[in-house]
Coordinates of N, CA and C in Angstrom, one line a residue:
M140 N 6.6 -25.1 4.8 CA 5.6 -25.3 4.4 C 3.8 -25.0 5.3
I141 N 3.0 -24.3 4.3 CA 2.0 -23.4 4.7 C 0.9 -24.5 4.2
E142 N 0.3 -25.2 5.2 CA -0.8 -25.8 4.9 C -2.0 -25.4 4.8
G143 N -2.8 -25.3 3.8 CA -4.0 -24.8 3.4 C -4.7 -24.8 2.2
S144 N -5.9 -23.8 1.6 CA -6.1 -24.4 0.7 C -6.4 -23.2 -0.4
V145 N -6.3 -23.2 -1.5 CA -6.4 -22.0 -2.3 C -8.1 -21.5 -2.8
V146 N -8.7 -22.3 -2.1 CA -10.1 -21.4 -1.9 C -10.4 -20.4 -0.8
D147 N -9.6 -20.8 0.0 CA -9.0 -19.7 0.8 C -8.0 -18.6 0.9
A148 N -8.7 -17.3 0.8 CA -8.0 -16.0 0.0 C -7.2 -15.8 0.8
E149 N -7.0 -15.7 2.2 CA -5.7 -15.2 3.2 C -4.7 -16.4 3.1
A150 N -4.9 -17.9 3.3 CA -4.2 -18.6 3.0 C -3.3 -18.6 1.9
A151 N -3.9 -18.3 1.0 CA -2.9 -18.2 -0.5 C -2.5 -17.1 -0.4
L152 N -2.6 -16.1 0.3 CA -1.7 -15.0 0.1 C -0.5 -15.3 1.3
R153 N -0.7 -16.1 2.2 CA 0.0 -16.4 3.3 C 1.3 -17.4 2.7
G154 N 0.7 -18.0 1.5 CA 2.2 -19.0 0.9 C 2.7 -18.1 -0.3
A155 N 1.9 -16.7 -0.6 CA 2.7 -16.1 -1.4 C 3.8 -15.0 -1.0
R156 N 3.0 -14.9 0.2 CA 4.6 -13.9 0.7 C 6.1 -13.8 0.5
G157 N 6.6 -13.4 0.2 CA 8.3 -13.8 0.2 C 8.5 -14.6 -1.0
T158 N 7.7 -15.1 -2.0 CA 8.3 -15.8 -2.8 C 8.6 -15.1 -4.4
D159 N 9.6 -15.5 -5.2 CA 10.2 -15.3 -6.1 C 9.0 -16.0 -7.2
A160 N 8.5 -16.8 -7.4 CA 7.6 -17.5 -7.8 C 6.6 -18.0 -7.6
I161 N 5.3 -18.6 -8.2 CA 4.5 -19.4 -7.8 C 4.1 -20.3 -8.6
I162 N 4.1 -21.8 -8.7 CA 3.9 -23.0 -9.3 C 2.4 -23.2 -9.0
H163 N 1.1 -22.9 -10.0 CA 0.2 -23.0 -9.3 C -0.7 -24.7 -9.8
L164 N -0.3 -25.6 -9.0 CA -0.7 -26.5 -9.6 C -2.1 -27.2 -8.6
A165 N -2.5 -26.4 -7.7 CA -3.7 -27.0 -7.3 C -5.1 -27.0 -7.8
A166 N -5.9 -27.9 -7.7 CA -6.9 -28.2 -8.8 C -8.0 -29.8 -8.3
Q167 N -9.1 -29.6 -8.7 CA -10.1 -30.4 -8.9 C -9.6 -31.1 -10.3
A168 N -8.9 -32.2 -10.6 CA -8.3 -32.9 -11.4 C -9.6 -33.6 -12.7
G169 N -9.6 -33.2 -13.9 CA -10.3 -34.3 -14.5 C -11.7 -33.8 -15.1
V170 N -12.1 -34.6 -16.4 CA -13.8 -34.6 -16.7 C -14.8 -34.9 -15.7
G171 N -14.7 -36.4 -15.4 CA -15.1 -36.7 -14.8 C -15.7 -36.7 -13.3
P172 N -15.0 -36.0 -12.3 CA -15.3 -35.4 -11.2 C -16.1 -34.1 -11.3
S173 N -15.5 -33.5 -12.6 CA -16.5 -32.1 -12.7 C -17.9 -32.4 -13.5
I174 N -18.0 -33.4 -14.2 CA -19.3 -33.7 -14.4 C -20.4 -34.0 -13.3
E175 N -19.6 -35.1 -12.5 CA -20.2 -35.5 -10.8 C -20.4 -34.5 -10.1
N176 N -19.7 -33.5 -9.7 CA -19.9 -32.3 -9.0 C -19.4 -30.9 -9.7
P177 N -20.3 -30.0 -10.5 CA -19.3 -29.1 -11.1 C -19.3 -27.8 -10.0
R178 N -20.1 -27.8 -9.3 CA -19.9 -26.9 -8.6 C -18.7 -26.8 -7.5
S179 N -18.3 -28.0 -7.2 CA -17.1 -27.9 -6.8 C -16.0 -27.9 -7.8
D180 N -15.7 -28.2 -8.5 CA -14.9 -27.9 -9.7 C -15.0 -26.5 -9.8
F181 N -16.2 -25.9 -9.6 CA -16.0 -24.1 -10.0 C -15.0 -23.6 -8.8
D182 N -15.5 -24.1 -7.9 CA -14.9 -23.6 -6.4 C -13.5 -23.7 -6.4
I183 N -13.0 -24.5 -6.7 CA -11.6 -25.1 -7.0 C -10.6 -24.6 -7.9
N184 N -11.5 -24.6 -9.0 CA -10.5 -24.6 -10.3 C -10.4 -22.9 -10.4
V185 N -12.1 -22.2 -10.3 CA -12.0 -20.9 -10.7 C -11.7 -20.0 -9.6
T186 N -12.4 -20.1 -8.5 CA -12.2 -19.6 -7.2 C -10.4 -19.5 -7.1
G187 N -10.5 -20.9 -7.1 CA -8.9 -21.1 -6.1 C -7.6 -20.4 -7.2
T188 N -7.8 -20.1 -8.5 CA -6.8 -19.8 -9.3 C -7.3 -18.3 -9.3
F189 N -8.2 -17.6 -9.2 CA -8.4 -16.3 -9.2 C -7.5 -15.7 -7.3
N190 N -8.0 -16.7 -6.4 CA -6.8 -16.5 -5.2 C -5.4 -16.3 -5.5
V191 N -5.0 -17.4 -6.2 CA -3.5 -17.3 -6.1 C -3.0 -16.4 -7.3
L192 N -3.7 -15.8 -8.1 CA -3.2 -14.6 -9.1 C -3.2 -13.5 -8.5
D193 N -4.8 -13.6 -7.5 CA -4.2 -12.0 -6.5 C -3.4 -12.2 -6.0
A194 N -3.3 -13.3 -4.7 CA -2.3 -13.6 -4.1 C -1.3 -12.9 -4.6
A195 N -0.3 -13.4 -5.6 CA 0.5 -12.4 -6.3 C 0.6 -11.4 -6.6
R196 N -0.4 -10.9 -7.0 CA -0.5 -9.2 -7.2 C -0.1 -8.8 -5.8
R197 N -1.1 -9.2 -4.8 CA -0.9 -8.6 -3.4 C 0.1 -8.5 -2.9
S198 N 1.1 -9.5 -3.1 CA 2.2 -9.8 -2.2 C 3.5 -9.7 -3.3
G199 N 3.3 -9.2 -4.2 CA 4.2 -8.7 -4.9 C 5.7 -9.6 -6.0
T200 N 4.7 -10.9 -5.9 CA 5.4 -12.0 -6.4 C 5.4 -12.0 -8.2
P201 N 6.1 -11.9 -9.0 CA 6.5 -11.4 -9.9 C 6.2 -12.4 -11.1
R202 N 6.2 -13.7 -10.9 CA 5.8 -14.6 -12.0 C 5.1 -15.5 -11.3
V203 N 4.1 -16.2 -12.1 CA 3.4 -17.2 -11.7 C 3.0 -18.2 -12.9
I204 N 2.8 -19.6 -12.6 CA 3.0 -20.6 -13.8 C 1.6 -21.3 -13.2
V205 N 0.6 -21.2 -14.3 CA -0.5 -21.8 -14.1 C -0.9 -23.0 -14.6
A206 N -1.4 -24.5 -14.2 CA -1.2 -25.7 -14.8 C -3.0 -25.4 -15.4
S207 N -2.7 -25.4 -16.8 CA -4.1 -25.3 -17.4 C -4.0 -26.9 -18.2
S208 N -5.1 -27.2 -19.0 CA -5.6 -28.6 -19.6 C -6.0 -28.5 -21.0
G209 N -5.7 -29.9 -21.5 CA -5.7 -29.8 -23.2 C -7.6 -29.7 -23.3
A210 N -8.0 -30.0 -21.9 CA -9.7 -30.0 -22.0 C -10.4 -28.7 -22.7
V211 N -9.3 -27.7 -22.6 CA -9.7 -26.2 -23.0 C -10.1 -26.6 -24.5
L212 N -9.7 -27.4 -25.4 CA -10.2 -27.9 -26.8 C -10.8 -29.2 -26.7
G213 N -11.2 -29.6 -25.9 CA -12.1 -30.8 -25.7 C -12.9 -31.3 -27.3
G214 N -13.3 -30.7 -27.6 CA -14.4 -30.7 -28.7 C -13.7 -30.3 -29.7
A215 N -12.3 -29.5 -30.0 CA -12.0 -29.3 -31.1 C -11.4 -30.0 -32.2
R216 N -11.4 -29.9 -33.6 CA -11.1 -30.8 -34.6 C -9.8 -30.6 -35.0
G217 N -8.6 -31.3 -35.2 CA -7.6 -30.9 -36.5 C -6.7 -31.0 -35.1
T218 N -5.5 -30.6 -35.8 CA -4.4 -30.3 -35.0 C -4.7 -29.1 -33.7
L219 N -4.4 -29.4 -32.2 CA -4.6 -28.6 -31.5 C -3.7 -27.3 -31.2
R220 N -3.7 -26.2 -31.7 CA -2.7 -25.2 -31.5 C -3.2 -23.9 -30.4
E221 N -2.0 -23.4 -29.9 CA -2.7 -22.1 -29.1 C -3.8 -21.6 -29.4
D222 N -3.8 -21.2 -30.7 CA -4.7 -20.1 -31.5 C -5.8 -20.6 -32.3
V223 N -6.1 -22.0 -31.6 CA -7.7 -22.7 -31.8 C -8.3 -21.9 -31.1
A224 N -9.8 -21.9 -31.1 CA -10.8 -21.0 -30.3 C -10.9 -22.5 -29.2
P225 N -11.3 -21.6 -28.2 CA -11.4 -22.9 -27.0 C -12.9 -23.8 -27.4
S226 N -13.0 -25.0 -27.5 CA -14.3 -26.1 -27.4 C -14.3 -26.9 -26.9
V227 N -15.4 -26.2 -25.4 CA -15.1 -26.9 -24.3 C -16.4 -28.1 -23.8
L228 N -16.1 -29.1 -23.5 CA -17.2 -30.3 -23.6 C -17.5 -30.5 -21.9
S229 N -16.6 -29.9 -21.2 CA -17.3 -30.1 -19.6 C -16.7 -29.2 -18.7
P230 N -17.4 -29.1 -17.5 CA -16.8 -27.7 -16.4 C -15.6 -27.8 -16.2
Y231 N -14.8 -29.0 -16.4 CA -13.4 -29.1 -16.1 C -12.7 -28.3 -17.4
G232 N -13.1 -28.4 -18.7 CA -12.3 -27.8 -19.2 C -13.0 -26.0 -19.3
A233 N -14.1 -26.2 -18.7 CA -14.3 -24.6 -18.7 C -13.8 -23.7 -17.7
S234 N -13.7 -24.3 -16.3 CA -12.7 -23.8 -15.3 C -11.0 -23.6 -15.8
K235 N -10.7 -24.4 -16.8 CA -9.3 -24.3 -17.1 C -9.0 -23.3 -18.0
A236 N -10.2 -23.0 -18.9 CA -10.1 -21.9 -19.9 C -10.5 -20.5 -19.0
F237 N -11.0 -20.5 -18.3 CA -10.8 -19.3 -17.0 C -9.6 -19.0 -16.3
S238 N -9.0 -20.1 -16.3 CA -7.3 -19.9 -15.6 C -6.5 -19.0 -16.5
E239 N -6.8 -19.7 -17.5 CA -6.2 -19.0 -18.8 C -5.9 -17.6 -19.1
V240 N -7.4 -17.5 -19.2 CA -7.9 -15.9 -19.5 C -7.5 -14.6 -18.1
A241 N -7.2 -15.7 -17.0 CA -7.5 -15.0 -16.0 C -5.9 -14.4 -15.7
A242 N -5.0 -15.6 -15.9 CA -3.8 -15.1 -16.1 C -3.1 -14.3 -16.9
Q243 N -3.8 -14.4 -18.1 CA -3.6 -13.6 -19.3 C -4.0 -12.1 -18.8
A244 N -5.1 -11.5 -18.0 CA -5.7 -10.8 -17.5 C -4.6 -9.9 -16.5
F245 N -4.3 -10.6 -15.4 CA -3.3 -10.3 -14.3 C -2.2 -10.0 -15.1
T246 N -1.3 -10.4 -16.2 CA -0.2 -10.1 -16.8 C -0.1 -8.6 -17.6
N247 N -1.8 -8.6 -18.2 CA -1.9 -7.2 -19.0 C -2.3 -6.2 -17.8
A248 N -2.9 -6.7 -16.9 CA -3.4 -5.1 -15.9 C -2.4 -5.1 -14.7
F249 N -1.8 -6.2 -14.3 CA -0.8 -5.7 -13.0 C 0.5 -6.4 -13.4
D250 N 1.8 -6.3 -12.6 CA 2.8 -6.6 -12.6 C 3.3 -7.8 -12.1
V251 N 2.3 -9.3 -12.9 CA 2.3 -10.3 -12.5 C 2.8 -11.0 -13.9
N252 N 3.8 -11.4 -14.4 CA 4.1 -12.0 -15.2 C 4.0 -13.7 -15.6
S253 N 2.5 -14.1 -16.3 CA 1.8 -15.4 -15.9 C 2.1 -16.2 -17.4
I254 N 2.2 -17.4 -17.0 CA 2.7 -18.2 -18.2 C 1.5 -19.6 -17.9
A255 N 0.7 -19.8 -19.0 CA -0.6 -21.1 -18.6 C 0.1 -22.3 -19.6
F256 N 0.0 -23.5 -18.7 CA 0.5 -24.6 -19.3 C -0.6 -25.6 -20.0
R257 N -1.3 -25.8 -21.0 CA -2.1 -26.8 -20.8 C -1.5 -28.5 -21.2
F258 N -1.4 -28.8 -20.1 CA -0.7 -30.2 -20.0 C -2.0 -31.2 -21.0
S259 N -1.3 -32.1 -21.5 CA -1.6 -33.6 -21.9 C -2.3 -34.3 -20.7
N260 N -2.4 -35.5 -21.1 CA -2.7 -36.3 -20.1 C -1.5 -36.9 -19.3
V261 N -1.5 -36.1 -18.2 CA 0.1 -36.9 -17.8 C -0.1 -38.0 -16.4
Y262 N 1.0 -38.7 -17.0 CA 1.1 -39.8 -16.0 C 2.6 -39.8 -15.8
G263 N 2.7 -40.9 -14.7 CA 3.9 -41.2 -13.7 C 4.4 -41.3 -12.4
P264 N 5.5 -41.3 -12.1 CA 5.2 -42.0 -10.4 C 4.2 -40.8 -9.6
F265 N 3.9 -41.8 -8.1 CA 3.2 -40.6 -7.6 C 2.0 -40.0 -8.0
C266 N 1.4 -41.3 -8.7 CA 0.0 -41.5 -9.3 C -0.7 -41.9 -9.0
S267 N -0.5 -42.4 -7.5 CA -1.6 -43.2 -6.7 C -3.2 -42.6 -6.5
R268 N -3.4 -41.2 -6.6 CA -4.3 -40.7 -6.2 C -5.2 -39.8 -7.7
K269 N -4.6 -40.2 -8.7 CA -5.0 -39.7 -9.7 C -6.0 -40.9 -10.6
R270 N -7.2 -39.9 -11.1 CA -8.2 -40.9 -12.0 C -8.1 -41.2 -13.3
S271 N -7.0 -40.6 -13.8 CA -6.4 -40.9 -14.9 C -6.7 -42.3 -15.5
V272 N -6.9 -42.6 -17.0 CA -6.8 -43.9 -17.7 C -5.3 -44.5 -17.3
I273 N -4.3 -44.0 -17.6 CA -3.0 -44.9 -17.4 C -2.9 -45.5 -16.0
P274 N -2.8 -44.7 -14.7 CA -3.0 -45.4 -13.4 C -3.8 -46.0 -13.1
I275 N -5.4 -45.8 -13.9 CA -6.4 -46.6 -13.7 C -6.5 -48.5 -14.4
Y276 N -5.8 -48.4 -15.5 CA -5.5 -49.5 -16.5 C -4.2 -50.2 -15.5
L277 N -3.1 -49.2 -15.3 CA -2.1 -50.1 -14.2 C -2.7 -50.9 -13.0
R278 N -3.6 -50.0 -12.3 CA -4.0 -50.8 -11.0 C -4.8 -51.8 -11.4
A279 N -5.6 -52.0 -12.6 CA -6.4 -53.0 -12.9 C -5.1 -53.9 -13.4
A280 N -4.2 -54.0 -14.0 CA -3.3 -55.1 -14.3 C -2.8 -55.6 -13.1
L281 N -2.6 -55.0 -11.7 CA -1.8 -55.1 -10.7 C -3.0 -56.1 -10.2
D282 N -4.2 -55.2 -10.3 CA -5.3 -56.3 -9.4 C -6.0 -57.4 -10.2
D283 N -5.2 -57.8 -11.3 CA -6.0 -58.8 -12.0 C -7.6 -58.5 -12.4
Q284 N -7.9 -57.4 -12.8 CA -9.4 -56.8 -13.6 C -9.1 -56.1 -14.9
P285 N -10.5 -56.5 -15.2 CA -10.1 -56.1 -17.1 C -9.8 -54.2 -17.2
F286 N -9.3 -54.2 -18.4 CA -9.5 -52.4 -18.5 C -10.8 -52.3 -19.0
V287 N -11.3 -51.6 -18.5 CA -12.5 -50.8 -18.7 C -12.7 -49.5 -19.8
V288 N -13.4 -49.6 -21.0 CA -13.0 -48.9 -22.1 C -14.4 -48.5 -22.2
Y289 N -14.5 -47.1 -22.4 CA -15.6 -46.2 -22.8 C -15.8 -45.8 -24.6
G290 N -16.9 -46.4 -25.0 CA -17.3 -46.3 -26.1 C -16.8 -47.3 -26.8
N291 N -16.0 -46.7 -28.1 CA -15.0 -47.3 -29.3 C -13.7 -47.8 -29.0
G292 N -13.4 -46.9 -27.9 CA -11.9 -46.9 -27.8 C -10.7 -46.5 -28.7
R293 N -11.8 -45.8 -29.6 CA -10.4 -44.9 -30.8 C -10.7 -43.5 -30.8
Q294 N -10.8 -43.2 -29.2 CA -10.6 -41.8 -28.6 C -9.0 -41.9 -28.6
R295 N -8.5 -40.8 -29.3 CA -6.9 -40.3 -29.2 C -6.7 -39.7 -27.7
R296 N -5.4 -39.5 -27.5 CA -5.0 -39.1 -26.2 C -3.2 -38.8 -26.3
D297 N -3.1 -37.9 -25.9 CA -1.3 -37.4 -26.2 C -1.0 -37.7 -24.3
F298 N -0.1 -38.8 -24.2 CA 0.0 -39.2 -22.8 C 1.5 -38.4 -22.8
I299 N 1.7 -37.8 -21.7 CA 2.9 -36.8 -21.4 C 3.6 -37.5 -20.0
H300 N 4.9 -37.5 -19.8 CA 5.4 -38.3 -18.6 C 5.3 -36.7 -17.5
V301 N 5.1 -37.5 -16.5 CA 5.2 -36.0 -15.3 C 7.1 -35.8 -15.4
D302 N 8.2 -36.2 -15.5 CA 9.3 -35.8 -15.6 C 9.6 -34.7 -16.7
D303 N 8.6 -34.9 -18.3 CA 8.5 -33.7 -19.1 C 7.7 -32.9 -18.5
I304 N 6.8 -32.5 -17.7 CA 6.0 -31.7 -17.2 C 7.0 -30.6 -16.2
C305 N 7.5 -31.3 -15.4 CA 8.9 -30.7 -14.6 C 9.8 -30.0 -15.3
A306 N 10.2 -30.5 -16.6 CA 11.0 -29.8 -17.1 C 10.8 -28.7 -17.9
A307 N 9.6 -28.4 -18.4 CA 8.6 -27.2 -19.0 C 9.0 -26.4 -17.9
V308 N 8.2 -26.8 -16.7 CA 8.0 -25.4 -15.6 C 9.0 -25.1 -15.4
I309 N 10.0 -25.8 -15.0 CA 11.8 -25.6 -14.8 C 12.0 -24.4 -15.8
A310 N 12.0 -25.0 -17.2 CA 12.7 -23.8 -18.1 C 11.5 -22.6 -18.2
A311 N 10.1 -22.6 -17.8 CA 9.7 -21.2 -17.8 C 9.8 -20.4 -16.4
L312 N 10.4 -21.2 -15.2 CA 10.9 -20.5 -14.4 C 12.0 -19.5 -14.3
G313 N 12.8 -20.3 -15.2 CA 14.1 -19.2 -15.6 C 13.9 -18.3 -17.1
S314 N 12.6 -18.4 -17.1 CA 12.5 -17.5 -18.3 C 11.1 -16.5 -18.2
D315 N 11.1 -15.4 -19.2 CA 10.3 -14.0 -18.6 C 9.2 -14.5 -19.6
V316 N 8.8 -15.3 -20.6 CA 7.7 -15.8 -21.6 C 6.4 -15.4 -20.7
A317 N 5.6 -15.1 -21.6 CA 3.7 -15.2 -20.9 C 2.9 -15.9 -22.3
G318 N 2.0 -15.9 -21.5 CA 1.0 -16.1 -22.8 C 0.5 -18.2 -22.4
T319 N 0.1 -18.8 -23.1 CA -0.5 -19.7 -23.1 C 0.1 -21.3 -23.9
F320 N 0.7 -22.2 -23.4 CA 1.4 -22.8 -24.2 C 0.9 -24.6 -24.0
H321 N 1.0 -25.2 -24.6 CA 0.7 -27.1 -24.7 C 1.9 -27.8 -24.7
L322 N 1.6 -28.7 -23.8 CA 2.8 -29.3 -23.3 C 2.7 -30.5 -23.7
A323 N 2.7 -31.3 -24.8 CA 2.5 -32.6 -25.1 C 3.5 -33.7 -25.5
S324 N 3.3 -34.7 -25.6 CA 4.5 -35.7 -26.3 C 4.6 -35.4 -27.8
G325 N 3.5 -35.2 -28.4 CA 3.5 -34.9 -29.9 C 3.0 -36.2 -30.4
T326 N 2.6 -37.5 -30.0 CA 2.3 -38.5 -30.5 C 0.8 -38.7 -29.4
T327 N -0.2 -39.9 -30.6 CA -1.3 -39.8 -29.7 C -1.2 -41.2 -29.9
T328 N -2.5 -41.8 -28.9 CA -2.4 -43.3 -28.9 C -4.2 -43.3 -28.2
T329 N -4.6 -44.3 -29.1 CA -6.2 -44.5 -28.8 C -6.0 -45.2 -27.7
V330 N -7.3 -45.3 -27.1 CA -7.4 -46.1 -25.9 C -7.0 -47.6 -26.1
N331 N -7.8 -48.0 -26.9 CA -7.5 -49.2 -27.9 C -6.0 -49.8 -27.8
E332 N -5.5 -49.0 -27.9 CA -3.9 -49.1 -28.1 C -3.1 -49.2 -26.7
L333 N -3.8 -47.8 -25.9 CA -2.6 -48.4 -24.7 C -3.5 -49.2 -23.7
T334 N -4.4 -50.3 -24.2 CA -4.8 -51.0 -23.1 C -3.7 -52.4 -23.6
R335 N -3.1 -52.3 -25.3 CA -2.0 -53.6 -25.6 C -1.2 -52.9 -24.7
V336 N -0.7 -51.9 -24.8 CA 1.1 -51.7 -24.4 C 0.6 -51.9 -22.4
V337 N -0.7 -51.5 -22.3 CA -0.5 -51.8 -20.6 C 0.1 -53.0 -20.2
A338 N -1.2 -53.8 -20.9 CA -0.9 -55.6 -20.7 C 0.4 -55.9 -21.1
T339 N 1.1 -55.5 -22.1 CA 2.5 -56.2 -22.3 C 3.2 -55.4 -21.4
V340 N 3.6 -54.4 -21.0 CA 4.3 -54.2 -20.1 C 3.9 -55.0 -18.8
A341 N 2.9 -55.0 -18.6 CA 2.3 -55.6 -17.1 C 2.5 -57.0 -17.2
G342 N 2.6 -57.6 -18.8 CA 2.6 -59.1 -18.6 C 1.6 -59.8 -18.5
V343 N 0.3 -59.3 -18.3 CA -1.0 -59.8 -18.2 C -1.7 -60.1 -19.3
P344 N -2.9 -60.8 -19.4 CA -3.7 -61.3 -20.6 C -4.5 -59.6 -20.6
R345 N -5.0 -59.3 -22.1 CA -5.7 -58.0 -22.4 C -7.1 -58.5 -22.2
R346 N -7.9 -58.2 -21.5 CA -9.1 -58.4 -21.3 C -9.8 -56.9 -21.1
V347 N -10.7 -56.7 -22.1 CA -11.6 -55.6 -22.1 C -12.8 -55.7 -21.3
D348 N -13.4 -54.9 -20.7 CA -15.0 -54.6 -20.1 C -15.1 -53.0 -21.2
R349 N -16.3 -53.5 -22.2 CA -16.5 -52.5 -22.8 C -17.9 -51.6 -22.5
R350 N -17.8 -50.3 -22.2 CA -19.2 -49.8 -21.6 C -19.2 -48.7 -22.5
P351 N -20.7 -47.8 -22.3 CA -21.2 -46.9 -23.0 C -20.0 -45.8 -22.9
P352 N -20.2 -44.8 -24.0 CA -19.7 -43.6 -23.9 C -19.6 -42.8 -22.8
R353 N -18.9 -41.8 -22.6 CA -19.5 -41.0 -20.9 C -19.6 -39.5 -21.7
A354 N -20.1 -39.0 -20.5 CA -20.1 -37.3 -21.0 C -19.3 -36.5 -20.9
G355 N -18.8 -35.8 -22.1 CA -17.5 -34.9 -22.0 C -16.2 -35.4 -22.2
D356 N -16.3 -36.6 -23.0 CA -15.4 -37.5 -23.4 C -15.1 -37.1 -24.6
G357 N -14.1 -36.2 -25.3 CA -13.9 -35.7 -26.7 C -13.0 -37.2 -27.2
M358 N -13.2 -36.8 -28.6 CA -12.5 -37.9 -29.5 C -10.9 -37.9 -29.5
G359 N -10.4 -36.5 -29.5 CA -9.0 -36.4 -29.2 C -8.4 -35.9 -30.9
A360 N -7.4 -35.6 -30.7 CA -6.6 -34.9 -32.0 C -5.1 -34.6 -31.5
E361 N -4.3 -34.5 -32.7 CA -2.7 -34.4 -32.6 C -2.9 -32.9 -31.8
V362 N -1.7 -32.9 -31.1 CA -1.2 -31.7 -30.3 C 0.0 -31.1 -30.6
D363 N 0.3 -29.9 -31.2 CA 1.3 -29.3 -31.7 C 1.6 -28.3 -30.6
A364 N 2.9 -28.7 -29.7 CA 3.4 -28.2 -28.7 C 5.1 -27.5 -29.3
S365 N 4.9 -27.5 -30.4 CA 6.1 -26.6 -31.2 C 6.5 -24.8 -30.5
S366 N 5.6 -24.7 -29.9 CA 5.7 -23.3 -29.1 C 6.5 -22.9 -28.0
A367 N 6.1 -24.3 -27.3 CA 7.0 -24.4 -26.1 C 8.5 -24.6 -26.1
R368 N 8.5 -25.6 -27.3 CA 9.5 -26.4 -27.6 C 10.6 -25.0 -28.1
R369 N 10.0 -24.1 -29.1 CA 10.3 -23.1 -29.7 C 11.2 -22.0 -28.8
R370 N 10.1 -21.6 -27.9 CA 10.4 -20.3 -27.0 C 10.9 -20.6 -25.5
L371 N 10.5 -21.8 -25.1 CA 10.9 -22.1 -23.9 C 12.4 -23.1 -24.3
H372 N 12.7 -23.7 -25.3 CA 13.8 -24.5 -25.4 C 13.7 -25.7 -25.2
W373 N 12.3 -26.6 -25.1 CA 11.9 -27.6 -24.4 C 11.4 -28.7 -25.2
R374 N 11.7 -29.9 -24.9 CA 11.0 -30.9 -25.9 C 10.9 -32.2 -24.7
P375 N 9.8 -32.9 -24.8 CA 9.6 -34.3 -24.4 C 10.8 -35.1 -24.7
R376 N 11.2 -36.1 -23.5 CA 12.1 -37.2 -23.7 C 11.5 -38.6 -23.3
V377 N 10.6 -38.5 -22.6 CA 10.1 -40.0 -22.5 C 9.2 -40.4 -23.2
D378 N 9.7 -41.7 -24.0 CA 8.2 -42.0 -24.7 C 7.5 -42.9 -23.7
L379 N 6.1 -43.4 -24.4 CA 5.1 -43.9 -23.5 C 5.6 -45.2 -23.2
R380 N 6.0 -46.0 -24.0 CA 6.4 -47.5 -23.4 C 7.3 -47.3 -21.9
E381 N 8.1 -46.5 -22.3 CA 9.4 -46.4 -21.1 C 8.8 -46.0 -19.9
G382 N 7.7 -44.6 -19.7 CA 6.8 -43.9 -19.0 C 6.2 -44.9 -18.1
I383 N 5.2 -46.0 -18.9 CA 4.5 -46.9 -18.4 C 5.4 -47.8 -17.6
E384 N 6.6 -48.4 -17.8 CA 7.3 -49.3 -17.1 C 7.6 -48.4 -15.9
R385 N 8.3 -47.3 -15.9 CA 8.8 -46.6 -14.7 C 7.3 -46.6 -14.1
T386 N 5.9 -45.5 -14.4 CA 4.9 -45.7 -13.8 C 4.7 -47.5 -12.9
L387 N 5.0 -48.4 -13.7 CA 4.3 -49.6 -13.0 C 5.5 -49.8 -11.9
E388 N 6.9 -50.0 -12.2 CA 7.3 -50.1 -11.1 C 7.0 -49.4 -9.9
W389 N 6.9 -48.2 -9.7 CA 6.5 -47.1 -9.0 C 5.1 -47.6 -8.0
L390 N 4.4 -48.1 -8.8 CA 3.1 -48.5 -8.3 C 3.3 -50.0 -7.7
R391 N 4.1 -50.9 -8.0 CA 4.5 -52.0 -7.3 C 5.0 -51.9 -6.3
T392 N 5.9 -50.7 -6.2 CA 6.8 -50.5 -4.7 C 6.4 -49.5 -3.7
N393 N 5.3 -48.9 -4.2 CA 5.1 -47.9 -3.3 C 3.4 -48.0 -2.7
A394 N 2.2 -48.1 -3.5 CA 1.0 -47.9 -4.0 C 0.5 -49.2 -3.2

């Protein structure tokens, strides 16, 4: 265990030395924090990703897996695929777009075989620090608070359980495939529908506090993860209700 920040280039290099692969998950996560503090988002996500990739180059680490995000296509319409042009609505989306092209650059220019995964909305156990909608709604249910919905609640999101994300990362570690891939469940759910599912699973009344739309929030779209299924032999296995039940149980026991 080497404790340090990816913003510190030398700390990143110490962490990279002697490794067979790097799984780069360190980030300032989420659209909201990037709107509140775009400079911090840039420092952590852009500088940090460059430092990790450069540490891999300097240490001779042959494989890097980079966490990107569907926020790269936050404003895109229609089904989201890897060949759709970036449509960025927030500094967070911009920082993750940099992560993808930087990974591609280090793959093409140096002996660093990199893969970038565009995570959909990840949830699951160990989510107590996350500020995304499922953990927020589950905490609201446990605290007898209403579900806060921004805008009309018809925004569509693809929610993917952390176990499915881990399975894709493990598949990538055993592969030499490079490029950018979507990781998604393949099923979208509106925010309004999500409040109903969480209320049902938690056994609480569905009370909604509606507020004005937030800057940087897209309406969402279907996500096509067929490329990851085909090239990495991966597929998601945890459906939304089962995943929410598991997450709620973890929060009740641990958070």
